[in-house]
Amino acid sequence: MANENKWGSNLAFILAMIGSAVGLGNIWRYPYVLYSNGGGAFYIPYLVAIITLAIPFLILEYGVGYNYQSSFTKAIVKLKPKFELYGWMLPVSIFILTIYYSTIIGWDGIYLFLSFFKGWGADPNTFLNVNLLQSTNSLSGVFNFIPFVAIFILLGWFFIWFISHRNLDEGLGRVCKIFVPLLFVVMFIIVVASLTLPGANIGLAELFHPDWSLLGHFDIWMAAFGQVFFSLSLGMGAGFTYASYTEDNIDLISSGLYVIIANCAFENFTALGVFSILGYMSLQSGTPVSEIISQGTTLIFVAYPQVFNILGTLGLILGPLFFFTVYVAGITSMLSTFEVLSIAVQNKFALSRRKVTTILCLIGALASMVYATSAGGYILEIADIFINNIFIIVSVFVECILFAWVFKAEKLIDFMNSRSKTFKLGKWWLLHVKYIIPILLVIIWFGGMHELLKIKTTESAMIVTVLALILIIVSWIFTRMPAKSQDWFETEERIK
Ligand code: PFF
Protein backbone atom coordinates (compact mmCIF):
# COMPACT_ATOMS: atom_id res chain seq x y z
CA MET A 1 0.00 0.00 0.00
CA ALA A 2 1.31 3.49 -0.77
CA ASN A 3 1.92 4.69 2.73
CA GLU A 4 -1.12 6.69 3.69
CA ASN A 5 0.83 8.54 6.37
CA LYS A 6 4.14 9.58 4.78
CA TRP A 7 5.23 12.78 3.08
CA GLY A 8 6.31 12.31 -0.52
CA SER A 9 9.20 14.72 -0.02
CA ASN A 10 10.86 16.78 2.67
CA LEU A 11 9.60 19.89 0.93
CA ALA A 12 6.03 18.76 1.58
CA PHE A 13 6.87 18.45 5.28
CA ILE A 14 8.40 21.94 5.48
CA LEU A 15 5.54 23.57 3.57
CA ALA A 16 2.94 21.77 5.67
CA MET A 17 4.70 22.98 8.83
CA ILE A 18 4.75 26.53 7.49
CA GLY A 19 1.07 26.12 6.66
CA SER A 20 0.42 25.03 10.22
CA ALA A 21 2.31 27.96 11.69
CA VAL A 22 1.04 30.71 9.41
CA GLY A 23 -2.54 31.17 10.45
CA LEU A 24 -4.98 33.51 12.10
CA GLY A 25 -2.40 34.18 14.80
CA ASN A 26 -0.13 35.88 12.30
CA ILE A 27 -2.76 38.01 10.67
CA TRP A 28 -5.14 39.11 13.35
CA ARG A 29 -3.11 38.70 16.47
CA TYR A 30 0.47 39.66 15.74
CA PRO A 31 0.09 43.25 14.39
CA TYR A 32 -1.88 44.23 17.46
CA VAL A 33 0.46 42.46 19.88
CA LEU A 34 3.47 44.20 18.33
CA TYR A 35 1.79 47.59 18.46
CA SER A 36 0.41 47.39 21.97
CA ASN A 37 3.59 46.02 23.49
CA GLY A 38 6.11 48.74 22.81
CA GLY A 39 6.22 48.79 18.98
CA GLY A 40 9.86 48.50 17.88
CA ALA A 41 10.90 47.69 21.45
CA PHE A 42 8.83 44.49 21.27
CA TYR A 43 11.44 42.97 18.99
CA ILE A 44 13.74 42.37 21.93
CA PRO A 45 11.44 40.04 23.92
CA TYR A 46 10.19 38.58 20.64
CA LEU A 47 13.68 37.57 19.54
CA VAL A 48 14.52 36.29 23.01
CA ALA A 49 11.37 34.13 22.91
CA ILE A 50 12.30 32.74 19.52
CA ILE A 51 15.84 31.89 20.55
CA THR A 52 15.20 30.54 24.03
CA LEU A 53 11.85 28.86 23.50
CA ALA A 54 10.82 28.39 19.90
CA ILE A 55 13.97 27.05 18.28
CA PRO A 56 14.99 24.56 20.98
CA PHE A 57 11.44 23.36 21.63
CA LEU A 58 10.46 22.90 18.00
CA ILE A 59 13.60 20.85 17.40
CA LEU A 60 12.79 18.69 20.43
CA GLU A 61 9.24 18.05 19.19
CA TYR A 62 10.48 17.21 15.72
CA GLY A 63 13.18 14.90 17.03
CA VAL A 64 10.91 12.87 19.29
CA GLY A 65 8.14 12.75 16.66
CA TYR A 66 10.61 11.52 14.07
CA ASN A 67 11.94 8.94 16.48
CA TYR A 68 8.61 7.32 17.27
CA GLN A 69 7.03 7.53 13.79
CA SER A 70 3.66 7.56 15.45
CA SER A 71 1.05 9.78 16.98
CA PHE A 72 1.84 11.81 20.07
CA THR A 73 -0.38 9.51 22.13
CA LYS A 74 1.29 6.33 21.03
CA ALA A 75 4.71 7.82 21.80
CA ILE A 76 3.57 8.73 25.31
CA VAL A 77 2.29 5.16 25.84
CA LYS A 78 5.64 3.83 24.75
CA LEU A 79 7.46 6.24 27.00
CA LYS A 80 5.30 5.78 30.09
CA PRO A 81 2.19 3.58 29.72
CA LYS A 82 0.75 5.11 32.88
CA PHE A 83 0.60 8.46 31.12
CA GLU A 84 -1.83 7.38 28.43
CA LEU A 85 -4.56 9.66 29.80
CA TYR A 86 -2.28 12.63 29.35
CA GLY A 87 -1.39 11.28 25.90
CA TRP A 88 -5.04 11.71 24.94
CA MET A 89 -5.64 14.99 26.73
CA LEU A 90 -3.32 16.94 24.46
CA PRO A 91 -4.93 15.77 21.18
CA VAL A 92 -8.43 16.16 22.59
CA SER A 93 -7.73 19.71 23.75
CA ILE A 94 -6.33 20.50 20.32
CA PHE A 95 -9.49 19.10 18.83
CA ILE A 96 -11.47 21.54 20.98
CA LEU A 97 -9.20 24.27 19.62
CA THR A 98 -9.85 23.01 16.08
CA ILE A 99 -13.57 23.34 16.65
CA TYR A 100 -13.43 27.00 17.55
CA TYR A 101 -10.77 27.68 14.95
CA SER A 102 -13.25 26.32 12.37
CA THR A 103 -15.72 28.94 13.51
CA ILE A 104 -13.40 31.84 12.76
CA ILE A 105 -12.61 30.28 9.40
CA GLY A 106 -16.37 30.07 8.81
CA TRP A 107 -16.81 33.77 9.63
CA ASP A 108 -13.96 34.56 7.28
CA GLY A 109 -15.67 32.51 4.57
CA ILE A 110 -18.74 34.72 4.99
CA TYR A 111 -16.63 37.84 4.59
CA LEU A 112 -14.87 36.40 1.55
CA PHE A 113 -18.28 35.95 -0.03
CA LEU A 114 -19.46 39.44 1.03
CA SER A 115 -16.25 41.13 -0.08
CA PHE A 116 -17.17 40.76 -3.75
CA PHE A 117 -20.01 43.25 -3.28
CA LYS A 118 -19.13 44.82 0.10
CA GLY A 119 -22.15 43.11 1.55
CA TRP A 120 -21.36 44.33 5.07
CA GLY A 121 -22.83 47.74 4.23
CA ALA A 122 -21.84 51.13 5.52
CA ASP A 123 -21.57 50.14 9.18
CA PRO A 124 -19.46 46.96 9.48
CA ASN A 125 -19.54 47.01 13.27
CA THR A 126 -23.32 46.79 13.53
CA PHE A 127 -23.34 44.32 10.67
CA LEU A 128 -20.95 41.93 12.44
CA ASN A 129 -22.39 42.00 15.93
CA VAL A 130 -26.06 42.66 15.35
CA ASN A 131 -26.99 41.43 11.88
CA LEU A 132 -24.60 38.54 11.36
CA LEU A 133 -23.63 37.03 14.71
CA GLN A 134 -26.58 38.45 16.67
CA SER A 135 -24.22 38.36 19.66
CA THR A 136 -25.71 38.20 23.10
CA ASN A 137 -22.47 38.32 25.07
CA SER A 138 -23.87 35.78 27.46
CA LEU A 139 -25.07 32.20 27.38
CA SER A 140 -28.65 33.29 26.88
CA GLY A 141 -28.25 33.22 23.08
CA VAL A 142 -27.32 29.57 22.92
CA PHE A 143 -30.75 28.57 21.60
CA ASN A 144 -30.78 31.14 18.83
CA PHE A 145 -29.34 29.16 15.93
CA ILE A 146 -28.06 31.12 12.90
CA PRO A 147 -28.21 28.89 9.79
CA PHE A 148 -26.21 31.27 7.58
CA VAL A 149 -23.22 31.11 9.95
CA ALA A 150 -23.68 27.35 10.33
CA ILE A 151 -23.44 26.78 6.57
CA PHE A 152 -20.08 28.53 6.35
CA ILE A 153 -18.66 26.69 9.37
CA LEU A 154 -19.75 23.40 7.82
CA LEU A 155 -18.13 24.37 4.54
CA GLY A 156 -14.76 24.67 6.34
CA TRP A 157 -15.24 21.19 7.79
CA PHE A 158 -16.05 19.88 4.36
CA PHE A 159 -12.70 21.18 3.06
CA ILE A 160 -10.87 19.60 5.97
CA TRP A 161 -12.54 16.27 5.27
CA PHE A 162 -11.97 16.58 1.53
CA ILE A 163 -8.23 17.14 2.00
CA SER A 164 -7.54 14.95 5.03
CA HIS A 165 -9.30 11.75 4.11
CA ARG A 166 -6.85 11.07 1.27
CA ASN A 167 -3.40 9.62 1.70
CA LEU A 168 -1.19 12.16 3.40
CA ASP A 169 0.90 13.22 0.45
CA GLU A 170 -1.96 13.29 -2.02
CA GLY A 171 -4.18 15.38 0.23
CA LEU A 172 -2.38 17.46 2.79
CA GLY A 173 0.98 17.37 1.01
CA ARG A 174 -0.41 18.51 -2.32
CA VAL A 175 -2.62 21.23 -0.85
CA CYS A 176 0.25 22.69 1.16
CA LYS A 177 2.58 22.65 -1.83
CA ILE A 178 0.14 24.73 -3.82
CA PHE A 179 -1.49 26.95 -1.25
CA VAL A 180 1.34 27.81 1.13
CA PRO A 181 3.47 29.52 -1.57
CA LEU A 182 0.28 31.14 -2.87
CA LEU A 183 -0.40 32.52 0.59
CA PHE A 184 2.92 34.32 0.56
CA VAL A 185 2.41 35.66 -2.97
CA VAL A 186 -1.07 37.03 -2.27
CA MET A 187 -0.01 38.55 1.03
CA PHE A 188 2.91 40.19 -0.77
CA ILE A 189 0.52 41.80 -3.25
CA ILE A 190 -1.75 43.04 -0.47
CA VAL A 191 1.10 44.50 1.57
CA VAL A 192 2.74 46.21 -1.40
CA ALA A 193 -0.60 47.72 -2.43
CA SER A 194 -1.18 48.87 1.16
CA LEU A 195 2.26 50.47 1.39
CA THR A 196 1.47 52.71 -1.57
CA LEU A 197 -1.66 54.16 0.03
CA PRO A 198 -1.51 57.77 1.15
CA GLY A 199 -1.03 57.87 4.93
CA ALA A 200 0.75 54.50 5.07
CA ASN A 201 3.75 56.21 6.66
CA ILE A 202 1.55 57.52 9.49
CA GLY A 203 0.55 53.98 10.39
CA LEU A 204 4.07 52.62 10.12
CA ALA A 205 5.53 55.42 12.23
CA GLU A 206 2.92 54.63 14.86
CA LEU A 207 3.69 50.91 14.72
CA PHE A 208 7.42 51.14 15.05
CA HIS A 209 7.66 54.08 17.42
CA PRO A 210 9.53 52.19 20.15
CA ASP A 211 8.48 52.55 23.74
CA TRP A 212 11.62 51.33 25.48
CA SER A 213 10.19 51.97 28.93
CA LEU A 214 7.91 48.94 28.47
CA LEU A 215 10.89 46.59 28.37
CA GLY A 216 10.94 46.64 32.14
CA HIS A 217 7.34 45.39 32.30
CA PHE A 218 6.52 41.76 32.80
CA ASP A 219 3.50 41.98 30.46
CA ILE A 220 5.45 42.61 27.27
CA TRP A 221 7.63 39.55 27.93
CA MET A 222 4.57 37.44 28.53
CA ALA A 223 2.96 38.76 25.37
CA ALA A 224 6.06 37.86 23.34
CA PHE A 225 6.24 34.32 24.67
CA GLY A 226 2.49 33.80 24.22
CA GLN A 227 2.61 35.06 20.65
CA VAL A 228 5.58 32.92 19.65
CA PHE A 229 3.93 29.90 21.18
CA PHE A 230 0.61 30.23 19.40
CA SER A 231 1.98 31.50 16.13
CA LEU A 232 4.46 28.67 15.73
CA SER A 233 1.94 26.01 16.85
CA LEU A 234 4.37 24.93 19.55
CA GLY A 235 3.61 22.10 21.89
CA MET A 236 0.29 21.24 20.30
CA GLY A 237 1.39 18.02 18.75
CA ALA A 238 1.32 19.48 15.23
CA GLY A 239 5.10 19.59 14.80
CA PHE A 240 5.42 16.22 16.49
CA THR A 241 2.85 14.61 14.19
CA TYR A 242 4.14 16.13 10.98
CA ALA A 243 7.73 15.16 11.85
CA SER A 244 6.64 11.57 12.49
CA TYR A 245 5.63 11.35 8.82
CA THR A 246 9.11 12.27 7.51
CA GLU A 247 11.67 10.09 5.77
CA ASP A 248 15.02 9.05 7.19
CA ASN A 249 17.09 11.62 5.36
CA ILE A 250 15.29 14.61 6.84
CA ASP A 251 17.33 17.50 8.23
CA LEU A 252 15.11 18.41 11.16
CA ILE A 253 17.25 21.19 12.58
CA SER A 254 17.34 23.19 9.35
CA SER A 255 13.67 22.47 8.64
CA GLY A 256 12.72 23.91 12.02
CA LEU A 257 14.78 26.96 11.29
CA TYR A 258 13.15 27.52 7.89
CA VAL A 259 9.70 27.17 9.39
CA ILE A 260 10.47 29.72 12.10
CA ILE A 261 12.01 32.19 9.65
CA ALA A 262 9.09 31.87 7.21
CA ASN A 263 6.50 32.27 9.94
CA CYS A 264 8.15 35.30 11.50
CA ALA A 265 8.77 36.93 8.13
CA PHE A 266 5.12 36.42 7.26
CA GLU A 267 3.78 37.97 10.43
CA ASN A 268 6.09 40.96 10.35
CA PHE A 269 5.35 41.59 6.74
CA THR A 270 1.62 41.35 7.45
CA ALA A 271 2.00 43.92 10.22
CA LEU A 272 3.38 46.40 7.66
CA GLY A 273 0.27 45.95 5.53
CA VAL A 274 -2.14 46.21 8.46
CA PHE A 275 -0.61 49.42 9.74
CA SER A 276 -0.33 51.03 6.31
CA ILE A 277 -4.04 50.46 5.92
CA LEU A 278 -4.77 51.84 9.36
CA GLY A 279 -2.60 54.88 8.55
CA TYR A 280 -4.59 55.43 5.39
CA MET A 281 -7.83 55.22 7.32
CA SER A 282 -6.53 57.59 9.95
CA LEU A 283 -5.67 60.14 7.25
CA GLN A 284 -9.11 59.83 5.65
CA SER A 285 -11.12 60.01 8.84
CA GLY A 286 -8.93 62.33 10.89
CA THR A 287 -8.98 59.80 13.75
CA PRO A 288 -5.62 58.86 15.32
CA VAL A 289 -4.35 55.33 14.58
CA SER A 290 -4.45 54.52 18.28
CA GLU A 291 -8.24 54.87 18.21
CA ILE A 292 -8.72 52.75 15.09
CA ILE A 293 -6.46 49.83 15.96
CA SER A 294 -8.11 46.80 17.39
CA GLN A 295 -7.43 43.12 17.55
CA GLY A 296 -9.01 39.84 16.62
CA THR A 297 -12.47 39.87 15.17
CA THR A 298 -12.74 43.63 15.27
CA LEU A 299 -9.60 44.12 13.21
CA ILE A 300 -10.44 41.62 10.51
CA PHE A 301 -14.18 41.90 10.33
CA VAL A 302 -14.74 45.56 11.24
CA ALA A 303 -11.67 47.72 10.59
CA TYR A 304 -10.78 46.01 7.33
CA PRO A 305 -14.28 46.20 5.82
CA GLN A 306 -14.34 49.88 6.80
CA VAL A 307 -11.12 50.41 4.87
CA PHE A 308 -12.39 48.46 1.86
CA ASN A 309 -15.46 50.69 1.90
CA ILE A 310 -13.30 53.82 1.63
CA LEU A 311 -11.05 52.29 -1.02
CA GLY A 312 -13.74 52.15 -3.72
CA THR A 313 -12.91 49.82 -6.61
CA LEU A 314 -9.50 48.93 -5.16
CA GLY A 315 -11.44 47.62 -2.16
CA LEU A 316 -13.23 45.17 -4.45
CA ILE A 317 -9.88 43.68 -5.40
CA LEU A 318 -8.02 43.88 -2.10
CA GLY A 319 -11.05 42.73 -0.08
CA PRO A 320 -11.48 39.32 -1.69
CA LEU A 321 -7.69 38.83 -1.82
CA PHE A 322 -7.39 39.58 1.87
CA PHE A 323 -10.22 37.32 3.04
CA PHE A 324 -9.00 34.59 0.74
CA THR A 325 -5.53 34.77 2.34
CA VAL A 326 -7.01 34.52 5.81
CA TYR A 327 -9.09 31.57 4.67
CA VAL A 328 -6.17 29.64 3.25
CA ALA A 329 -3.99 30.45 6.25
CA GLY A 330 -6.76 29.21 8.52
CA ILE A 331 -7.42 25.98 6.64
CA THR A 332 -3.75 24.97 6.42
CA SER A 333 -3.44 25.53 10.19
CA MET A 334 -6.64 23.67 10.94
CA LEU A 335 -5.45 20.71 8.90
CA SER A 336 -2.53 20.36 11.29
CA THR A 337 -4.57 20.62 14.48
CA PHE A 338 -7.06 18.10 13.12
CA GLU A 339 -4.28 15.66 12.30
CA VAL A 340 -3.12 15.31 15.91
CA LEU A 341 -6.21 13.50 17.18
CA SER A 342 -6.89 11.80 13.87
CA ILE A 343 -3.59 9.93 13.78
CA ALA A 344 -3.85 9.00 17.46
CA VAL A 345 -7.24 7.35 16.84
CA GLN A 346 -5.93 5.62 13.69
CA ASN A 347 -3.01 4.23 15.69
CA LYS A 348 -4.93 2.87 18.64
CA PHE A 349 -7.95 1.42 16.87
CA ALA A 350 -6.25 0.25 13.67
CA LEU A 351 -8.69 2.23 11.54
CA SER A 352 -7.96 3.72 8.13
CA ARG A 353 -7.22 7.40 7.65
CA ARG A 354 -10.37 7.68 5.53
CA LYS A 355 -12.65 6.26 8.20
CA VAL A 356 -11.21 8.23 11.11
CA THR A 357 -11.20 11.48 9.18
CA THR A 358 -14.83 11.05 8.22
CA ILE A 359 -15.96 10.27 11.77
CA LEU A 360 -13.95 13.06 13.38
CA CYS A 361 -15.08 15.62 10.81
CA LEU A 362 -18.68 14.71 11.51
CA ILE A 363 -18.18 15.03 15.26
CA GLY A 364 -16.25 18.29 14.89
CA ALA A 365 -18.81 19.76 12.53
CA LEU A 366 -21.64 18.86 14.86
CA ALA A 367 -19.90 20.25 17.93
CA SER A 368 -19.03 23.47 16.13
CA MET A 369 -22.72 24.20 15.75
CA VAL A 370 -22.71 25.62 19.26
CA TYR A 371 -20.72 28.48 17.74
CA ALA A 372 -23.39 29.07 15.14
CA THR A 373 -25.65 30.48 17.82
CA SER A 374 -25.90 33.96 19.27
CA ALA A 375 -23.74 32.85 22.20
CA GLY A 376 -21.02 31.59 19.81
CA GLY A 377 -18.62 34.54 20.02
CA TYR A 378 -18.92 34.62 23.79
CA ILE A 379 -18.20 30.91 24.29
CA LEU A 380 -15.38 31.07 21.76
CA GLU A 381 -13.52 33.74 23.70
CA ILE A 382 -13.66 31.72 26.91
CA ALA A 383 -12.73 28.45 25.19
CA ASP A 384 -9.74 30.20 23.65
CA ILE A 385 -8.44 31.43 26.99
CA PHE A 386 -9.01 28.05 28.64
CA ILE A 387 -7.17 26.11 25.95
CA ASN A 388 -4.42 28.57 25.11
CA ASN A 389 -3.56 30.22 28.36
CA ILE A 390 -4.24 27.45 30.79
CA PHE A 391 -4.36 23.97 29.45
CA ILE A 392 -1.78 23.98 26.68
CA ILE A 393 0.89 25.51 28.83
CA VAL A 394 0.52 22.86 31.53
CA SER A 395 0.48 20.22 28.88
CA VAL A 396 3.59 21.52 27.16
CA PHE A 397 5.35 21.62 30.50
CA VAL A 398 4.61 17.92 30.97
CA GLU A 399 5.65 17.24 27.38
CA CYS A 400 8.94 19.04 27.86
CA ILE A 401 9.74 17.08 31.01
CA LEU A 402 8.79 13.77 29.41
CA PHE A 403 10.75 14.39 26.21
CA ALA A 404 13.79 16.09 27.66
CA TRP A 405 14.16 14.01 30.83
CA VAL A 406 12.34 10.69 30.50
CA PHE A 407 13.00 10.13 26.81
CA LYS A 408 16.40 11.82 27.21
CA ALA A 409 16.88 14.57 24.69
CA GLU A 410 20.61 13.82 24.41
CA LYS A 411 19.73 10.71 22.41
CA LEU A 412 18.68 12.94 19.53
CA ILE A 413 21.83 15.02 19.24
CA ASP A 414 24.10 12.82 17.14
CA PHE A 415 21.45 11.81 14.68
CA MET A 416 20.12 15.33 14.18
CA ASN A 417 23.59 16.87 13.90
CA SER A 418 24.69 14.32 11.34
CA ARG A 419 21.98 15.51 8.95
CA SER A 420 22.07 19.20 9.72
CA LYS A 421 23.23 21.53 7.00
CA THR A 422 22.92 24.61 9.20
CA PHE A 423 23.75 24.59 12.90
CA LYS A 424 24.48 21.76 15.30
CA LEU A 425 22.96 20.98 18.66
CA GLY A 426 25.11 20.98 21.73
CA LYS A 427 25.04 21.64 25.46
CA TRP A 428 23.20 24.92 25.06
CA TRP A 429 20.27 23.06 23.53
CA LEU A 430 20.09 20.57 26.38
CA LEU A 431 20.29 23.40 28.87
CA HIS A 432 17.28 25.01 27.22
CA VAL A 433 15.04 21.95 26.89
CA LYS A 434 15.85 20.60 30.33
CA TYR A 435 15.91 23.74 32.44
CA ILE A 436 15.21 27.06 30.79
CA ILE A 437 12.01 26.13 28.93
CA PRO A 438 10.28 24.38 31.88
CA ILE A 439 11.06 27.38 34.08
CA LEU A 440 9.77 29.81 31.45
CA LEU A 441 6.59 27.76 31.10
CA VAL A 442 5.85 27.99 34.79
CA ILE A 443 6.23 31.76 34.61
CA ILE A 444 4.01 31.99 31.52
CA TRP A 445 1.40 29.79 33.16
CA PHE A 446 0.96 32.18 36.05
CA GLY A 447 0.44 34.98 33.55
CA GLY A 448 -2.21 32.88 31.78
CA MET A 449 -4.05 32.21 35.02
CA HIS A 450 -4.05 35.91 35.65
CA GLU A 451 -5.90 36.40 32.32
CA LEU A 452 -8.46 33.77 33.22
CA LEU A 453 -9.13 35.30 36.59
CA LYS A 454 -9.93 38.60 34.87
CA ILE A 455 -13.07 37.12 33.31
CA LYS A 456 -14.51 35.68 36.45
CA THR A 457 -18.26 35.57 35.98
CA THR A 458 -20.35 32.61 37.06
CA GLU A 459 -21.17 31.88 33.43
CA SER A 460 -17.58 31.86 32.26
CA ALA A 461 -16.60 29.64 35.20
CA MET A 462 -19.37 27.29 34.12
CA ILE A 463 -18.13 27.16 30.53
CA VAL A 464 -14.56 26.48 31.68
CA THR A 465 -15.83 23.68 33.95
CA VAL A 466 -17.85 22.10 31.15
CA LEU A 467 -14.86 22.26 28.80
CA ALA A 468 -12.56 20.76 31.40
CA LEU A 469 -15.06 17.95 32.03
CA ILE A 470 -15.44 17.21 28.33
CA LEU A 471 -11.68 17.12 28.00
CA ILE A 472 -11.19 14.73 30.89
CA ILE A 473 -14.13 12.43 30.11
CA VAL A 474 -13.38 12.08 26.41
CA SER A 475 -9.68 11.46 27.09
CA TRP A 476 -10.57 8.93 29.75
CA ILE A 477 -12.88 7.07 27.36
CA PHE A 478 -10.14 6.89 24.73
CA THR A 479 -7.73 5.61 27.36
CA ARG A 480 -10.08 2.88 28.60
CA MET A 481 -11.19 1.63 25.23
CA PRO A 482 -9.19 -1.49 24.37
CA ALA A 483 -6.59 -1.07 21.66
CA LYS A 484 -7.42 -2.77 18.38
CA SER A 485 -4.00 -2.30 16.96
CA GLN A 486 -1.59 -5.11 17.82
CA ASP A 487 1.40 -2.85 18.09
CA TRP A 488 -0.17 -0.15 20.27
CA PHE A 489 2.31 -0.96 23.01
CA GLU A 490 5.18 -1.68 20.65
CA THR A 491 6.06 1.58 19.04
CA GLU A 492 9.04 1.28 16.78
CA GLU A 493 11.98 3.56 17.46
CA ARG A 494 14.21 4.91 14.78
CA ILE A 495 17.12 6.26 16.72
CA LYS A 496 19.15 3.62 18.44
N1 PFF B 1 -0.22 28.71 14.43
C1 PFF B 1 -1.59 28.97 14.12
C2 PFF B 1 -1.83 30.43 14.00
O1 PFF B 1 -0.90 31.22 14.16
O2 PFF B 1 -2.95 30.80 13.72
C3 PFF B 1 -2.53 28.43 15.13
C4 PFF B 1 -2.35 27.01 15.47
C5 PFF B 1 -2.18 26.05 14.49
C6 PFF B 1 -2.30 26.64 16.75
C7 PFF B 1 -1.92 24.73 14.82
C8 PFF B 1 -2.06 25.34 17.09
C9 PFF B 1 -1.84 24.40 16.13
F1 PFF B 1 -1.59 23.13 16.46
PDB file of C-alpha atoms and ligand atoms in Angstrom, residues 17-29 94 97-98 101 227-239 263 267 329-330 332-338 340 388 392, ligand 1:
ATOM      1  CA  MET A  17       4.699  22.979   8.827  1.00  0.00           C
ATOM      2  CA  ILE A  18       4.753  26.533   7.492  1.00  0.00           C
ATOM      3  CA  GLY A  19       1.070  26.123   6.657  1.00  0.00           C
ATOM      4  CA  SER A  20       0.421  25.025  10.219  1.00  0.00           C
ATOM      5  CA  ALA A  21       2.306  27.958  11.690  1.00  0.00           C
ATOM      6  CA  VAL A  22       1.042  30.714   9.412  1.00  0.00           C
ATOM      7  CA  GLY A  23      -2.544  31.171  10.450  1.00  0.00           C
ATOM      8  CA  LEU A  24      -4.980  33.508  12.096  1.00  0.00           C
ATOM      9  CA  GLY A  25      -2.405  34.184  14.801  1.00  0.00           C
ATOM     10  CA  ASN A  26      -0.129  35.880  12.296  1.00  0.00           C
ATOM     11  CA  ILE A  27      -2.759  38.008  10.667  1.00  0.00           C
ATOM     12  CA  TRP A  28      -5.135  39.110  13.346  1.00  0.00           C
ATOM     13  CA  ARG A  29      -3.105  38.702  16.468  1.00  0.00           C
ATOM     14  CA  ILE A  94      -6.330  20.500  20.323  1.00  0.00           C
ATOM     15  CA  LEU A  97      -9.199  24.266  19.621  1.00  0.00           C
ATOM     16  CA  THR A  98      -9.849  23.007  16.083  1.00  0.00           C
ATOM     17  CA  TYR A 101     -10.769  27.681  14.949  1.00  0.00           C
ATOM     18  CA  GLN A 227       2.614  35.062  20.652  1.00  0.00           C
ATOM     19  CA  VAL A 228       5.578  32.919  19.649  1.00  0.00           C
ATOM     20  CA  PHE A 229       3.925  29.899  21.177  1.00  0.00           C
ATOM     21  CA  PHE A 230       0.610  30.225  19.401  1.00  0.00           C
ATOM     22  CA  SER A 231       1.983  31.499  16.135  1.00  0.00           C
ATOM     23  CA  LEU A 232       4.461  28.674  15.733  1.00  0.00           C
ATOM     24  CA  SER A 233       1.942  26.010  16.847  1.00  0.00           C
ATOM     25  CA  LEU A 234       4.367  24.934  19.546  1.00  0.00           C
ATOM     26  CA  GLY A 235       3.606  22.095  21.886  1.00  0.00           C
ATOM     27  CA  MET A 236       0.290  21.242  20.302  1.00  0.00           C
ATOM     28  CA  GLY A 237       1.392  18.021  18.750  1.00  0.00           C
ATOM     29  CA  ALA A 238       1.319  19.481  15.226  1.00  0.00           C
ATOM     30  CA  GLY A 239       5.104  19.588  14.798  1.00  0.00           C
ATOM     31  CA  ASN A 263       6.499  32.270   9.935  1.00  0.00           C
ATOM     32  CA  GLU A 267       3.780  37.973  10.432  1.00  0.00           C
ATOM     33  CA  ALA A 329      -3.986  30.450   6.253  1.00  0.00           C
ATOM     34  CA  GLY A 330      -6.759  29.210   8.518  1.00  0.00           C
ATOM     35  CA  THR A 332      -3.752  24.969   6.424  1.00  0.00           C
ATOM     36  CA  SER A 333      -3.439  25.530  10.189  1.00  0.00           C
ATOM     37  CA  MET A 334      -6.635  23.675  10.938  1.00  0.00           C
ATOM     38  CA  LEU A 335      -5.449  20.707   8.896  1.00  0.00           C
ATOM     39  CA  SER A 336      -2.533  20.356  11.294  1.00  0.00           C
ATOM     40  CA  THR A 337      -4.570  20.623  14.481  1.00  0.00           C
ATOM     41  CA  PHE A 338      -7.055  18.104  13.119  1.00  0.00           C
ATOM     42  CA  VAL A 340      -3.118  15.312  15.913  1.00  0.00           C
ATOM     43  CA  ASN A 388      -4.418  28.569  25.114  1.00  0.00           C
ATOM     44  CA  ILE A 392      -1.785  23.976  26.680  1.00  0.00           C
TER      45      ILE A 392
HETATM   46  N1  PFF B   1      -0.219  28.711  14.435  1.00  0.00           N
HETATM   47  C1  PFF B   1      -1.586  28.965  14.122  1.00  0.00           C
HETATM   48  C2  PFF B   1      -1.827  30.427  13.997  1.00  0.00           C
HETATM   49  O1  PFF B   1      -0.901  31.217  14.159  1.00  0.00           O
HETATM   50  O2  PFF B   1      -2.950  30.801  13.722  1.00  0.00           O
HETATM   51  C3  PFF B   1      -2.531  28.433  15.129  1.00  0.00           C
HETATM   52  C4  PFF B   1      -2.346  27.007  15.473  1.00  0.00           C
HETATM   53  C5  PFF B   1      -2.181  26.048  14.495  1.00  0.00           C
HETATM   54  C6  PFF B   1      -2.299  26.643  16.746  1.00  0.00           C
HETATM   55  C7  PFF B   1      -1.921  24.732  14.819  1.00  0.00           C
HETATM   56  C8  PFF B   1      -2.059  25.339  17.087  1.00  0.00           C
HETATM   57  C9  PFF B   1      -1.842  24.400  16.134  1.00  0.00           C
HETATM   58  F1  PFF B   1      -1.590  23.129  16.457  1.00  0.00           F
END
